[in-house]
Coordinates of C-alpha atoms in Angstrom, one line a residue:
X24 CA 56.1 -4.2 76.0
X25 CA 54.2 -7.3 74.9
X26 CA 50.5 -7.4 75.8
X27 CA 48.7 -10.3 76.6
X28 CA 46.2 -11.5 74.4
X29 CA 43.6 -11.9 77.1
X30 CA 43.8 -8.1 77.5
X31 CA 43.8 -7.4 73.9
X32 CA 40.3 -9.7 73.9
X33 CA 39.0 -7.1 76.8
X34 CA 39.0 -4.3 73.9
X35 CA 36.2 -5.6 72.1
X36 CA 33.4 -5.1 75.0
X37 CA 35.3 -1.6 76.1
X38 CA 35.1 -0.5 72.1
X39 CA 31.3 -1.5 72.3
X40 CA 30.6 0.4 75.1
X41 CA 32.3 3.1 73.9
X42 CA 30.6 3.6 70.9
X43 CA 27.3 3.0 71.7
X44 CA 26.8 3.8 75.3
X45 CA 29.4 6.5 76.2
X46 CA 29.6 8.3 73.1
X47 CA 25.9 9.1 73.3
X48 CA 26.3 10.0 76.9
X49 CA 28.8 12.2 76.3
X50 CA 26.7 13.9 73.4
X51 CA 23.8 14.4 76.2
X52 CA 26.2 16.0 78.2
X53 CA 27.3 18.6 75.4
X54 CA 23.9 19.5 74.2
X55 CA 22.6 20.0 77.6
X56 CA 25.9 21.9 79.2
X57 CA 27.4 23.2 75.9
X58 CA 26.2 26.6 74.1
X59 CA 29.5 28.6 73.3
X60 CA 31.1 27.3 76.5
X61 CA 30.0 25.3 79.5
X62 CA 26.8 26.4 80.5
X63 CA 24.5 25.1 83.4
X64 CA 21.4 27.5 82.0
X65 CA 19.7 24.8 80.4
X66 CA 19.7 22.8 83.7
X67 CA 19.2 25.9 85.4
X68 CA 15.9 26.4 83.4
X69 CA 14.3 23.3 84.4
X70 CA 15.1 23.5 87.9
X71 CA 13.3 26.9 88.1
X72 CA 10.8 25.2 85.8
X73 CA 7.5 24.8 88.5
X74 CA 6.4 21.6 86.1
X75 CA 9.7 20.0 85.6
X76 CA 10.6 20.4 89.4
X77 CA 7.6 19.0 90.5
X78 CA 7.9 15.9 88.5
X79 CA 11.7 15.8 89.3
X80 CA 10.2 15.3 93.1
X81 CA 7.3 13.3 92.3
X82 CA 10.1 10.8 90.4
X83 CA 11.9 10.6 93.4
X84 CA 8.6 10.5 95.8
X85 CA 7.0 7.6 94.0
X86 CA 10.3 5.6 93.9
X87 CA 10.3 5.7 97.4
X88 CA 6.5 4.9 97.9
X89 CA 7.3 1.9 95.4
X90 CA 9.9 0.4 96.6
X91 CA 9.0 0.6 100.1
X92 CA 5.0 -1.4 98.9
X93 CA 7.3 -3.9 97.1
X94 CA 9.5 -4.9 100.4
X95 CA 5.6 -5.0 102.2
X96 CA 5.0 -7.6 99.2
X97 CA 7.8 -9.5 98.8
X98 CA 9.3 -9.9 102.0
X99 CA 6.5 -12.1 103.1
X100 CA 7.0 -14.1 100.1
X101 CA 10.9 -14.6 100.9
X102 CA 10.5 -15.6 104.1
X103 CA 7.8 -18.7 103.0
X104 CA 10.0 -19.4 100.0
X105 CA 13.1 -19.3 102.2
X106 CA 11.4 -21.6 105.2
X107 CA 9.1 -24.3 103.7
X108 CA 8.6 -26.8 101.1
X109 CA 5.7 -27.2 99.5
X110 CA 4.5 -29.1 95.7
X111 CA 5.3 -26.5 93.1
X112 CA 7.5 -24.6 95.0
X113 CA 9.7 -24.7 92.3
X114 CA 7.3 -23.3 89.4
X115 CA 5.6 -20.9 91.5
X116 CA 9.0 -19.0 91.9
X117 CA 9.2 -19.3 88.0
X118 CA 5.6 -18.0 87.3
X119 CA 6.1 -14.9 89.8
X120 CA 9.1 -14.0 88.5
X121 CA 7.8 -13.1 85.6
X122 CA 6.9 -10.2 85.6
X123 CA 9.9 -8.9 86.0
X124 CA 10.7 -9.0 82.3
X125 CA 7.0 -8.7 81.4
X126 CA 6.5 -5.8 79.0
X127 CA 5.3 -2.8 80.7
X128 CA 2.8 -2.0 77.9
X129 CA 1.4 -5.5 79.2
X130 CA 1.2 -4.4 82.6
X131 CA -0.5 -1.3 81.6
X132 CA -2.9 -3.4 79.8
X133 CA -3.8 -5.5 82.5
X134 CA -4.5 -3.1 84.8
X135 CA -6.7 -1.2 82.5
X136 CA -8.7 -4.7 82.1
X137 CA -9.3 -4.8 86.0
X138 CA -9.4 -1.4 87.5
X139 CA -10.7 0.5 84.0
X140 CA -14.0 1.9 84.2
X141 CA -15.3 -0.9 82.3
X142 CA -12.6 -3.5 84.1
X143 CA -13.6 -6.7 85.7
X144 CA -13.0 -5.3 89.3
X145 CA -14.4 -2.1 88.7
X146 CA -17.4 -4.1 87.4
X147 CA -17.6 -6.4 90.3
X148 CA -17.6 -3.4 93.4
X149 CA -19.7 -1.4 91.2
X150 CA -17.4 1.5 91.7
X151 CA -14.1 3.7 89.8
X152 CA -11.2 2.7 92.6
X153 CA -9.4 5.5 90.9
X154 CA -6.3 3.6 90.4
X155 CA -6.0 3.7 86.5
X156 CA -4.4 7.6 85.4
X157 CA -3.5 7.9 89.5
X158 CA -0.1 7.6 91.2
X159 CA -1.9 4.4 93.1
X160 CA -2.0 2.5 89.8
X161 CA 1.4 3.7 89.3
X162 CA 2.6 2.0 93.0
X163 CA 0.5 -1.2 92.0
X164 CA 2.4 -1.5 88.9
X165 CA 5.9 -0.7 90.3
X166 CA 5.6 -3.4 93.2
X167 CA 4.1 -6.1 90.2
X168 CA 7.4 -5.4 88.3
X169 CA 10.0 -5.6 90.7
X170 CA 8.3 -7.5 94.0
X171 CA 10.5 -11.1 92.8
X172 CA 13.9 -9.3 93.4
X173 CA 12.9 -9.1 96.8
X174 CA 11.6 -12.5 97.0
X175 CA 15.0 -13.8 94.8
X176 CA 17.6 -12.4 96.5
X177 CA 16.1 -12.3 99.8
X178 CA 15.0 -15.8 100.2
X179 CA 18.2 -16.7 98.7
X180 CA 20.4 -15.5 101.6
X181 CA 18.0 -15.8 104.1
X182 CA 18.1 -20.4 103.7
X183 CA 21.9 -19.7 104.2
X184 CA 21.3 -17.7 107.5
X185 CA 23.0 -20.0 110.0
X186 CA 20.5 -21.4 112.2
X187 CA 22.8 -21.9 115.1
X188 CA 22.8 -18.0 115.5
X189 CA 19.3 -18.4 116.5
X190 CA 18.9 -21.9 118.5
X191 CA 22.0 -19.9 120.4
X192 CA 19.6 -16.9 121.2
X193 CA 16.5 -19.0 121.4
X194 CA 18.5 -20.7 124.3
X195 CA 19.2 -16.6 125.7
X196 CA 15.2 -16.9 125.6
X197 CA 14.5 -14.7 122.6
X198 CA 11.9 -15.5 120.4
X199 CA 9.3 -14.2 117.8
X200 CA 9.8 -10.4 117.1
X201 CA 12.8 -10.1 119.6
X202 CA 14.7 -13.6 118.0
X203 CA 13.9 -11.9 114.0
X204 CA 15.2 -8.2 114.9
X205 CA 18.3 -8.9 116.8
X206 CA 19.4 -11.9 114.9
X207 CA 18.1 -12.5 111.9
X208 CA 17.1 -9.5 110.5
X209 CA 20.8 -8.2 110.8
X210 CA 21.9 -11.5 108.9
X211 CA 19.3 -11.2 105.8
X212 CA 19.7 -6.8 105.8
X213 CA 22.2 -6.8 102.7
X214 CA 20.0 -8.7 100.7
X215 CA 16.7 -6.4 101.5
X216 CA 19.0 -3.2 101.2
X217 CA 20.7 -4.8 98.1
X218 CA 17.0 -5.4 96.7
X219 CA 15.4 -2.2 97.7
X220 CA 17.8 -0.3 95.7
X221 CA 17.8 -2.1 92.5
X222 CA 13.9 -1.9 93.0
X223 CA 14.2 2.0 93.4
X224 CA 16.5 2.5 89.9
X225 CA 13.7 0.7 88.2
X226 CA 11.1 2.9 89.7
X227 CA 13.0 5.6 89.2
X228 CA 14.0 5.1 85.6
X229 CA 10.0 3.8 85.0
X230 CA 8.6 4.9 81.5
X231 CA 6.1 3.5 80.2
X232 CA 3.8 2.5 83.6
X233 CA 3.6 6.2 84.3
X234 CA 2.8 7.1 80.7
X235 CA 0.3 5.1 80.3
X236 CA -1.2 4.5 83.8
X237 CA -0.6 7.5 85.4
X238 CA -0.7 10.0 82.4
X239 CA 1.0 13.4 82.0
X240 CA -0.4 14.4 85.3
X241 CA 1.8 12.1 87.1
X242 CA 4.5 11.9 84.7
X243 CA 8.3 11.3 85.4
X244 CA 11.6 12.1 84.5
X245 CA 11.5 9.7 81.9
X246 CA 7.9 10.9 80.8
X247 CA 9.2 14.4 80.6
X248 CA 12.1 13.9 78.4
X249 CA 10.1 11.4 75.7
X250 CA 7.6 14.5 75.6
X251 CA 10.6 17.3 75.3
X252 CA 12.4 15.4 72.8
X253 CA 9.7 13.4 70.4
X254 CA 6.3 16.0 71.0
X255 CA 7.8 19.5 71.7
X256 CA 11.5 19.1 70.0
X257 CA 13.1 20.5 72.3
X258 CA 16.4 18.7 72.4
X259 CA 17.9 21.0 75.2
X260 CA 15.8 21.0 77.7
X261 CA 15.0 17.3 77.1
X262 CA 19.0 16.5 77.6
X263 CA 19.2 18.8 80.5
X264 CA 16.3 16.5 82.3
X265 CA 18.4 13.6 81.5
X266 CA 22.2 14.5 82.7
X267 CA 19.7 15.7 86.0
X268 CA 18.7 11.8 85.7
X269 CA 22.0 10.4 85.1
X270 CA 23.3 12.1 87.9
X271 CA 20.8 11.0 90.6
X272 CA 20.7 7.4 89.0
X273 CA 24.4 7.4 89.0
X274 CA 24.2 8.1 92.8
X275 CA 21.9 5.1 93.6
X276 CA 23.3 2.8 91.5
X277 CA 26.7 3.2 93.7
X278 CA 24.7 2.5 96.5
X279 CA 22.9 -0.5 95.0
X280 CA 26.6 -2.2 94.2
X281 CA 27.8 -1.3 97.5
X282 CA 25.3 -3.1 98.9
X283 CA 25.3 -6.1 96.4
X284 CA 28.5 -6.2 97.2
X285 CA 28.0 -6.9 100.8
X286 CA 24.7 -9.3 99.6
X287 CA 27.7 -11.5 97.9
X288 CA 30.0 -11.8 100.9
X289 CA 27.0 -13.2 103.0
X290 CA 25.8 -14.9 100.3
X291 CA 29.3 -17.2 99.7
X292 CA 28.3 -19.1 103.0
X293 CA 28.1 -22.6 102.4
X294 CA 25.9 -23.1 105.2
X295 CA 22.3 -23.8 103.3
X296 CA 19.2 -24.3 105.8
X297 CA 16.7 -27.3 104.2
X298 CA 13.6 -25.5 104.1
X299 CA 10.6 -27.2 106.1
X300 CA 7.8 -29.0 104.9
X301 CA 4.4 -27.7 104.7
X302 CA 1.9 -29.8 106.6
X303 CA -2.1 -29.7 106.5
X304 CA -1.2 -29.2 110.5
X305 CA -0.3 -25.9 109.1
X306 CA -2.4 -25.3 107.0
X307 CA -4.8 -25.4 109.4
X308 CA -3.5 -22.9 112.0
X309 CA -2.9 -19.1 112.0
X310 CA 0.1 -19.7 109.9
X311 CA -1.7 -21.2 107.7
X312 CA -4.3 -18.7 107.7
X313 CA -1.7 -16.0 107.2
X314 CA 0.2 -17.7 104.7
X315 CA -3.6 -17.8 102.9
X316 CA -3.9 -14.5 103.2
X317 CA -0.8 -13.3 101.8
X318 CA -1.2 -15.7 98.7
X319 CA -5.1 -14.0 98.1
X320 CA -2.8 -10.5 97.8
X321 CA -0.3 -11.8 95.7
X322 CA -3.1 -13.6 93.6
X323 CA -5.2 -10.3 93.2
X324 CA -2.5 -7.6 92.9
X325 CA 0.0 -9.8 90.8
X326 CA -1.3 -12.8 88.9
X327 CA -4.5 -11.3 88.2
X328 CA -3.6 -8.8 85.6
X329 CA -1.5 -11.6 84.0
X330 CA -4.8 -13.6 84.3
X331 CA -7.4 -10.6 83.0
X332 CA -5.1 -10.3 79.7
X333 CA -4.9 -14.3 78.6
X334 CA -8.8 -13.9 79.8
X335 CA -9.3 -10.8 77.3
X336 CA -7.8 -12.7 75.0
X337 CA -9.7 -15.3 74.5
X338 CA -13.0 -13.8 74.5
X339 CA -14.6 -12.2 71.2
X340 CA -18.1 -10.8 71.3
X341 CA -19.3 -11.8 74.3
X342 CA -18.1 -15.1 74.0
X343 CA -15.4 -17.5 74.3
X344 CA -13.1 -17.4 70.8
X345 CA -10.0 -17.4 69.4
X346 CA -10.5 -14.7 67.0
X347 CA -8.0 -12.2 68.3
X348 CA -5.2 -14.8 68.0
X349 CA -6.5 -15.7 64.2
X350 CA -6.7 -12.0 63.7
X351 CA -3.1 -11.1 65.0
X352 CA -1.6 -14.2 62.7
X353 CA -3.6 -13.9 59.6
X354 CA -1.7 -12.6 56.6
X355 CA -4.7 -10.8 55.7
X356 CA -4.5 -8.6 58.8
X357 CA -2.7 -5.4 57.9
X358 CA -2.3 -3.5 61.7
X359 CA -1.9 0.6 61.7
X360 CA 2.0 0.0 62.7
X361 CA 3.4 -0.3 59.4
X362 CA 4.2 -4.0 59.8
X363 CA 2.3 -7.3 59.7
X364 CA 1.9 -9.2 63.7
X365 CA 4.1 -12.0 62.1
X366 CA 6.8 -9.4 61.1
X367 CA 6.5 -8.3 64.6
X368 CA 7.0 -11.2 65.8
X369 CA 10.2 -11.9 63.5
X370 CA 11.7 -9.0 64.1
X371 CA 11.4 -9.6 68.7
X372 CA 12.9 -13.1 67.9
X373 CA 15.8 -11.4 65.9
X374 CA 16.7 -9.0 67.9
X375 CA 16.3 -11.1 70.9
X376 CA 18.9 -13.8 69.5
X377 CA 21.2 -11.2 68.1
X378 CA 20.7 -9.4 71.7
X379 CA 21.6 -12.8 73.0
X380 CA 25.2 -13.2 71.1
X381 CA 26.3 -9.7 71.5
X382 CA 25.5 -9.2 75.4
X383 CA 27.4 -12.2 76.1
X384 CA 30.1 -11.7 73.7
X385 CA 30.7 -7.9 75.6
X386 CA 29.9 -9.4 79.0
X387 CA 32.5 -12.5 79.2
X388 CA 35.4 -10.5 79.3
X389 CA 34.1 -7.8 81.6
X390 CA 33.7 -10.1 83.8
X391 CA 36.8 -12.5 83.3
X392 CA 38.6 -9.3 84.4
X393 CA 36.6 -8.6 87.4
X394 CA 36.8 -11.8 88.5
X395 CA 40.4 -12.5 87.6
X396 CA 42.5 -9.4 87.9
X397 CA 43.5 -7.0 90.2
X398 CA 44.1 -3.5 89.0
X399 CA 44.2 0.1 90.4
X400 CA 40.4 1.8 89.9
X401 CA 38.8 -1.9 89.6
X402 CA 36.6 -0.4 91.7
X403 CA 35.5 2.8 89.5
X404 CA 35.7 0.3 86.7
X405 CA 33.2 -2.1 88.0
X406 CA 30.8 1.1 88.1
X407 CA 31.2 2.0 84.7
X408 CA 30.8 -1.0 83.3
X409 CA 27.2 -1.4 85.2
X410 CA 26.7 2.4 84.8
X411 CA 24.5 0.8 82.0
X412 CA 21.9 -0.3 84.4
X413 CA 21.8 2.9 85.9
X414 CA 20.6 4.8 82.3
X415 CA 17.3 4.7 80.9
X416 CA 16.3 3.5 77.2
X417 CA 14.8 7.2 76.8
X418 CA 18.4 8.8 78.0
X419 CA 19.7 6.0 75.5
X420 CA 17.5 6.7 72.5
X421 CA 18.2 10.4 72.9
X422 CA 22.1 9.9 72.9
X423 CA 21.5 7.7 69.5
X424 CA 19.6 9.8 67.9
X425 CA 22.5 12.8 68.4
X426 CA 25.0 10.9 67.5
X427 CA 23.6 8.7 65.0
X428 CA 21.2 10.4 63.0
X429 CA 23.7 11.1 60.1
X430 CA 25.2 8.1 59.9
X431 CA 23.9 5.1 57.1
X432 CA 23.9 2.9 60.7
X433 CA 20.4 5.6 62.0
X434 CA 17.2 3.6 61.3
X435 CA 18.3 0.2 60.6
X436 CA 18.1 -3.0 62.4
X437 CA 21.7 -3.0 64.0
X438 CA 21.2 0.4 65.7
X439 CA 18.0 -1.3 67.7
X440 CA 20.2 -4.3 68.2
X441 CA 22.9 -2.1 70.1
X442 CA 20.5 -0.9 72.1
X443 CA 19.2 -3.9 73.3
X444 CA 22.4 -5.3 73.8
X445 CA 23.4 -2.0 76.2
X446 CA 20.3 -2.6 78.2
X447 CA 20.1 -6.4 78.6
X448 CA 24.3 -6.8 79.2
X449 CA 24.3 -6.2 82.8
X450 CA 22.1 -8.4 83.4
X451 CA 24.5 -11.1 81.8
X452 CA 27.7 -9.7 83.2
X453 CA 25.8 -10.2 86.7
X454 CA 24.9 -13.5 86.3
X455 CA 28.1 -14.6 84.6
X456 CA 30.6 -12.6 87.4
X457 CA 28.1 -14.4 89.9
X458 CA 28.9 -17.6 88.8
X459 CA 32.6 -17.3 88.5
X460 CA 32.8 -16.3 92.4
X461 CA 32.0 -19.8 93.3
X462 CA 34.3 -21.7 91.2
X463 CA 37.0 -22.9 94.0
X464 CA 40.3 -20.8 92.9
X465 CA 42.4 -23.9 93.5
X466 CA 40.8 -25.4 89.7
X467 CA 42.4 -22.6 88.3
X468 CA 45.9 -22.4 89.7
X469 CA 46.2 -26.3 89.1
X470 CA 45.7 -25.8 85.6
X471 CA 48.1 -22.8 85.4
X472 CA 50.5 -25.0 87.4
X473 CA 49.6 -28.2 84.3
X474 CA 51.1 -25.5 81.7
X475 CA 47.7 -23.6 80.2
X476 CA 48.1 -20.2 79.6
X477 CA 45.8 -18.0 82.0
X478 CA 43.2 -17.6 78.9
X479 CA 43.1 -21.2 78.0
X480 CA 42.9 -22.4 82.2
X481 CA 39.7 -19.7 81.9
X482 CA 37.9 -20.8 78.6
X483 CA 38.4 -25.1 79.4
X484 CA 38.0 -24.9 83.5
X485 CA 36.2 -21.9 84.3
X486 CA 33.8 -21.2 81.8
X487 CA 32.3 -24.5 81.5
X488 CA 31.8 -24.5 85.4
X489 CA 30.3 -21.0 84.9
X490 CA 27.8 -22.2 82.1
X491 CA 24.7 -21.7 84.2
X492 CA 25.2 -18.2 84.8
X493 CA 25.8 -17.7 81.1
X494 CA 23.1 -19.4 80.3
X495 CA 20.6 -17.4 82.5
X496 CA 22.7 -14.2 81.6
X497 CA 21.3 -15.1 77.9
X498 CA 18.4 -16.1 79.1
X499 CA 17.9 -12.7 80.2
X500 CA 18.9 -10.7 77.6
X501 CA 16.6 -12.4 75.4
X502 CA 13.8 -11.8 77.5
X503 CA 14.6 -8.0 78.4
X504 CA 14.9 -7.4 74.5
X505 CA 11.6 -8.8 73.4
X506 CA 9.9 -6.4 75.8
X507 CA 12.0 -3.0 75.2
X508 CA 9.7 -0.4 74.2
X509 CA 11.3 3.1 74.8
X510 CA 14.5 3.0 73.0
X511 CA 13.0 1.1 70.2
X512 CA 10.0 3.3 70.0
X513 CA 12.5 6.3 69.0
X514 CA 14.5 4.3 66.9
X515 CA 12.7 1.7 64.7
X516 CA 11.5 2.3 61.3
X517 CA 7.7 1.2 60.8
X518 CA 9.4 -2.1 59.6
X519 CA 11.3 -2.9 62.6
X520 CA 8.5 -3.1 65.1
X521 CA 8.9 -5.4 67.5
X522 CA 5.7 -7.3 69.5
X523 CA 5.6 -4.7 72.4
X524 CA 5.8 -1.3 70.0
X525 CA 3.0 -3.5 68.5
X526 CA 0.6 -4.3 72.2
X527 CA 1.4 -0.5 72.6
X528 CA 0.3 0.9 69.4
X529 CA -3.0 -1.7 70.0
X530 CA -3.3 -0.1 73.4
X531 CA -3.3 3.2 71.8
X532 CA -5.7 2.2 69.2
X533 CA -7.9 1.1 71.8
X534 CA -7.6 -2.7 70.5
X535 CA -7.5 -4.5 73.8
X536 CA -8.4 -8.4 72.3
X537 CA -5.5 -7.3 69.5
X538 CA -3.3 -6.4 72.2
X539 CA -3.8 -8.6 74.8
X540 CA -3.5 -12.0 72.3
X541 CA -0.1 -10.7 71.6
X542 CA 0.8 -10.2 74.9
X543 CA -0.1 -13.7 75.9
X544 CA 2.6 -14.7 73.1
X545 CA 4.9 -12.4 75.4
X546 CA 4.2 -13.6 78.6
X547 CA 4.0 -17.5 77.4
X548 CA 8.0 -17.0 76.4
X549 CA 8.8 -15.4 79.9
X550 CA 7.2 -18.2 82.0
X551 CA 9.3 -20.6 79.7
X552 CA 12.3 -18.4 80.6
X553 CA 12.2 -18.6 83.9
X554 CA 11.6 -22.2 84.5
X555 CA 14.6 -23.0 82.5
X556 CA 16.5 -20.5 85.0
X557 CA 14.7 -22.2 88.0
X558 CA 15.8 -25.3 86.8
X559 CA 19.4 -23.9 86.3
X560 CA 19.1 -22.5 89.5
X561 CA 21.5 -19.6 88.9
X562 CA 20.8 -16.0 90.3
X563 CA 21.5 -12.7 88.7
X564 CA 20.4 -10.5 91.2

């Protein structure tokens, strides 16, 4: 039987996978339920562990608690982003997207800066909020990171909500609260489901926020299995705690593509509402003054930890300087991490471009196939190819380091490179298979119909048409590898650190003006990130 070579091309990303992401799930899955047999003591032990249950619940408890303070935070947002136009609309929606790919060491650091003993608002109120080591810093944190998916994808569907639905029940003589839960709130519900979930998998796969901000006190799944494997050796009970995550991440990650799912459908209207402008009128009235209001919370609880590190940065002694940034690019500077800041810096750039060619180069053909073919168990396929998403770098370094600690390919660059490319790819394969659903089918077929073979109809039609989404999908994957820490913490030889194993060591140094000057550098390339994808104007939610 004589394949076609647009399968055969489908082999490359399913080899990938399959070496670096499956293998190593599979070896988790052996060490944790393998001793002379299947066993299910190991998992047994933890859940009768009093410590490891309790932070089993307290994972799932503050997921919830996050998720449901970043709806109260974004939802606002997507509804003025979704309604009005206003000057710098456009940039604004860059700027807060940011943090979403911000490094979490950053967002450790600038929370330190304000609400630390010795922070700016601690300083002001004269008084410990208790939110730094608390699961209240943890929350704030949580909602900074993820609060834009809710403002992306909800604002995004709710401007295509058809506005005759609701002049037809304004005319029945509903209005305010009545008019938004019988109409529109039905219309816009896939998108806030769809966003709520993806918001809880982050939470719930969170690292790094409640290591640092919330301590071992309020540590997490992921918290407990760095600790098992990398402080206490203990590879068992670490891989146990990590098939126990799988499995519950594995659960809401069905849910979350369920619901995307049903976030695309409504989202392929072409109906697409012109937002209104934003008069002084407004501004003026109790809109206005609510609008204000919301902006002053965003402002404190989101920019200003972005704000406190560029201001840390830049002040040296007492006064205003640019010493730190000297410091962190002089050749003479010789930090504790093994590595000069400049081969830091390389090595983020490297990885991020070689992240960059190998996402998209697995991604293109996932998602060709998606798009294009119908096969039984496309379904279960489409979850195992984003299953991905649903594992954490921890779980990932863990699995690499069974698997590959004996081979030459342990502890060089290409092993950190794989790993970013396992982590980033979904992102790509989402904003690639996004695009591809609104290229009109009929483009296609006529070029099938001219003579071109189906993979040449897909590379000179539908692929340039789907450029955008490849481009963000890149875009992306760039950004998401330049702030990994987990996986590359576990992996990385003291010559392969990156800029954010770099802020984090700073941070554990107690080097704030070190770390913060590199984390400007950080969050200077995300902002540029972003306003290229605003200016694409592709999604990949």
């Amino acid at each position: 039987m004589r394949v076609k070579p647009s399968k055969l091309f489908l082999l490359i990303p399913l080899a990938f996978l399959i070496i670096f992401f499956y293998v190593p799930l599979v070896s988790i899955l052996k060490t944790g339920l393998w001793e002379n047999g299947l066993t299910l003591k190991h998992i047994s032990a933890v859940l009768a562990n009093d410590y490891h249950r309790r932070v089993i619940l307290f994972t799932i408890g503050q997921a919830v608690a996050s998720t449901l303070l970043t709806l109260a935070l974004g939802l606002p947002g997507a509804y003025i982003f979704a309604r009005y136009d206003f000057p710098g609309k456009g940039s604004i929606k860059a700027v807060l997207t940011v943090p979403f790919v911000m490094p979490s060491v950053m967002v450790a650091l600038g929370y330190i800066l304000l609400f630390g003993k010795s922070g700016f608002v601690t300083q002001l109120l004269g008084r410990d909020l208790g939110i730094i080591y608390s699961w209240k810093g943890i929350l704030l944190a949580h909602a900074f990171y993820n609060f834009p998916i809710v403002i992306r994808m909800v604002s995004s569907l709710w401007q295509r909500v058809n506005p005759h639905y609701e002049e037809a029940a304004m005319a029945l003589g509903a209005r305010g609260w009545t008019l938004f839960r019988k109409v529109t709130l039905p219309m816009i519900s896939p998108a806030i489901f769809a966003s709520a979930m993806l918001t809880f998998v982050f939470c719930f796969l969170s690292f790094s926020i409640p290591l640092i901000i919330g301590g071992y006190r309020y540590a997490t799944i992921e918290v407990d299995i760095f600790t098992s494997i990398m402080v206490l050796l203990d590879f068992k009970t670490g891989s146990a705690l990590a098939i126990i995550q799988i499995l519950l991440s594995m659960a809401f990650m069905y849910l979350y593509l369920r619901a995307l799912d049903a976030y695309a459908k409504r989202e392929e209207q072409r109906v697409f509402r012109k937002p209104a402008p934003f008069t002084r009128r407004d501004w003026l009235s109790l809109k206005g003054l609510l609008v204000g209001v919301y902006s002053l919370i965003v402002f404190v609880f989101i920019v200003s930890p972005l704000l406190a590190v560029l201001y840390d940065s830049l002040r040296f002694n007492e006064a205003w300087s640019l010493e730190w940034y000297r410091r962190i690019f002089s050749t003479e500077y010789n930090p504790m991490f093994g590595a000069t800041t400049l081969d830091a810096v390389r090595n983020s750039l490297t990885f991020g471009l070689a992240t960059i060619f190998l996402s998209v180069l697995v991604a293109l053909p996932i998602a060709y196939a998606l798009h294009r073919w119908e096969f039984k168990g496309k379904r279960l396929f489409d979850v195992l190819v984003m299953l991905p998403l649903a594992s954490s770098a921890i779980t990932l370094g863990l699995g690499y380091i069974r698997v590959f600690h004996t081979t030459p390919l342990y502890f060089t660059a290409w092993i950190i490179i794989a790993a970013h490319t396992v982590i980033a790819y979904p992102f790509v394969l989402r904003a690639v298979s996004t695009s591809l659903k609104k290229i009109r089918p009929n483009l296609w077929e006529a070029a099938l119909s001219l003579g071109a073979r189906e993979w040449k109809a897909f590379l000179r039609v539908e692929l340039p048409l789907a450029l955008g989404g490849v481009i963000v999908g890149a875009i992306f994957a760039f950004a998401i590898s330049i702030a990994e820490l987990g996986a590359t913490y576990m992996l990385a030889k003291p010559e392969y650190t990156t800029m954010t194993v770099a802020i984090y060591k700073f941070l554990g140094a107690r080097q704030f003006g070190s770390a913060s000057a590199l984390a400007v550098l950080l969050m200077a390339v995300s902002t540029l990130s972003f306003l290229i994808i605003d200016r694409i104007g592709e999604e990949v939610w």
